[in-house]
C-alpha cells in the first residue's frame, strides 16, 4: 500500500446497500488522484499532476451530492416503489446534449469537460 496521497482511494458510504462499486456493494469508491490523472490523460484531457488531488476532491464532493439528490428523488416515489435500484451508471463522455451543442457551436464555448 502506497503512502503517496495521490494513490489513496477515498471511500464514501452510500445510503443504500448493494448500490456501490466496491466489492461488497456497500460503498462508492471514488478514483484516486492518480487514477483520475491517468484517465484524463487517456481521454486527451490532461491536467497538471499537482492539480489531481484537488480534482479528486471535487469529484468526490460532486459524487456525494449526486447520491444525495438520487436519494431525495427516490424518496419522492417511495409509495410507488419500495426498493428502488439504480438501473445503470455509465460514462457519457462524447455524447453532448442539444444545450451543450448550442453553447459549443453557437456561443463558441468549449465542450463540457467530462460527462458520466
PDB file of C-alpha atoms in Angstrom, residues 49-89:
ATOM      1  CA  UNK A  49      -0.306  16.183 -11.788  1.00  0.00           C
ATOM      2  CA  UNK A  50      -0.177  18.592  -8.838  1.00  0.00           C
ATOM      3  CA  UNK A  51      -3.814  19.538  -9.575  1.00  0.00           C
ATOM      4  CA  UNK A  52      -5.013  15.933  -9.413  1.00  0.00           C
ATOM      5  CA  UNK A  53      -5.568  15.972  -5.621  1.00  0.00           C
ATOM      6  CA  UNK A  54      -7.914  18.961  -5.950  1.00  0.00           C
ATOM      7  CA  UNK A  55      -9.700  17.408  -8.936  1.00  0.00           C
ATOM      8  CA  UNK A  56     -10.165  14.150  -6.993  1.00  0.00           C
ATOM      9  CA  UNK A  57     -11.559  16.055  -4.002  1.00  0.00           C
ATOM     10  CA  UNK A  58     -14.024  17.948  -6.210  1.00  0.00           C
ATOM     11  CA  UNK A  59     -15.016  14.691  -7.925  1.00  0.00           C
ATOM     12  CA  UNK A  60     -15.760  13.129  -4.522  1.00  0.00           C
ATOM     13  CA  UNK A  61     -17.904  16.129  -3.492  1.00  0.00           C
ATOM     14  CA  UNK A  62     -19.890  16.017  -6.736  1.00  0.00           C
ATOM     15  CA  UNK A  63     -20.404  12.266  -6.341  1.00  0.00           C
ATOM     16  CA  UNK A  64     -21.640  12.734  -2.763  1.00  0.00           C
ATOM     17  CA  UNK A  65     -24.066  15.466  -3.817  1.00  0.00           C
ATOM     18  CA  UNK A  66     -25.304  13.354  -6.715  1.00  0.00           C
ATOM     19  CA  UNK A  67     -26.069  10.398  -4.427  1.00  0.00           C
ATOM     20  CA  UNK A  68     -27.872  12.720  -2.017  1.00  0.00           C
ATOM     21  CA  UNK A  69     -30.045  14.006  -4.879  1.00  0.00           C
ATOM     22  CA  UNK A  70     -30.737  10.469  -6.105  1.00  0.00           C
ATOM     23  CA  UNK A  71     -31.934   9.553  -2.625  1.00  0.00           C
ATOM     24  CA  UNK A  72     -34.163  12.655  -2.468  1.00  0.00           C
ATOM     25  CA  UNK A  73     -35.686  11.753  -5.839  1.00  0.00           C
ATOM     26  CA  UNK A  74     -36.264   8.163  -4.791  1.00  0.00           C
ATOM     27  CA  UNK A  75     -37.864   9.357  -1.563  1.00  0.00           C
ATOM     28  CA  UNK A  76     -40.439  11.261  -3.626  1.00  0.00           C
ATOM     29  CA  UNK A  77     -41.505   7.953  -5.213  1.00  0.00           C
ATOM     30  CA  UNK A  78     -41.348   5.620  -2.219  1.00  0.00           C
ATOM     31  CA  UNK A  79     -45.085   4.913  -2.387  1.00  0.00           C
ATOM     32  CA  UNK A  80     -44.829   3.538  -5.935  1.00  0.00           C
ATOM     33  CA  UNK A  81     -41.524   1.721  -5.460  1.00  0.00           C
ATOM     34  CA  UNK A  82     -40.490   0.362  -2.070  1.00  0.00           C
ATOM     35  CA  UNK A  83     -36.950  -0.706  -3.019  1.00  0.00           C
ATOM     36  CA  UNK A  84     -35.630   1.374  -5.922  1.00  0.00           C
ATOM     37  CA  UNK A  85     -32.377   0.391  -7.624  1.00  0.00           C
ATOM     38  CA  UNK A  86     -30.161   2.459  -9.847  1.00  0.00           C
ATOM     39  CA  UNK A  87     -30.633   0.905 -13.288  1.00  0.00           C
ATOM     40  CA  UNK A  88     -27.241   1.891 -14.650  1.00  0.00           C
ATOM     41  CA  UNK A  89     -24.321   4.235 -14.210  1.00  0.00           C
TER      42      UNK A  89
END
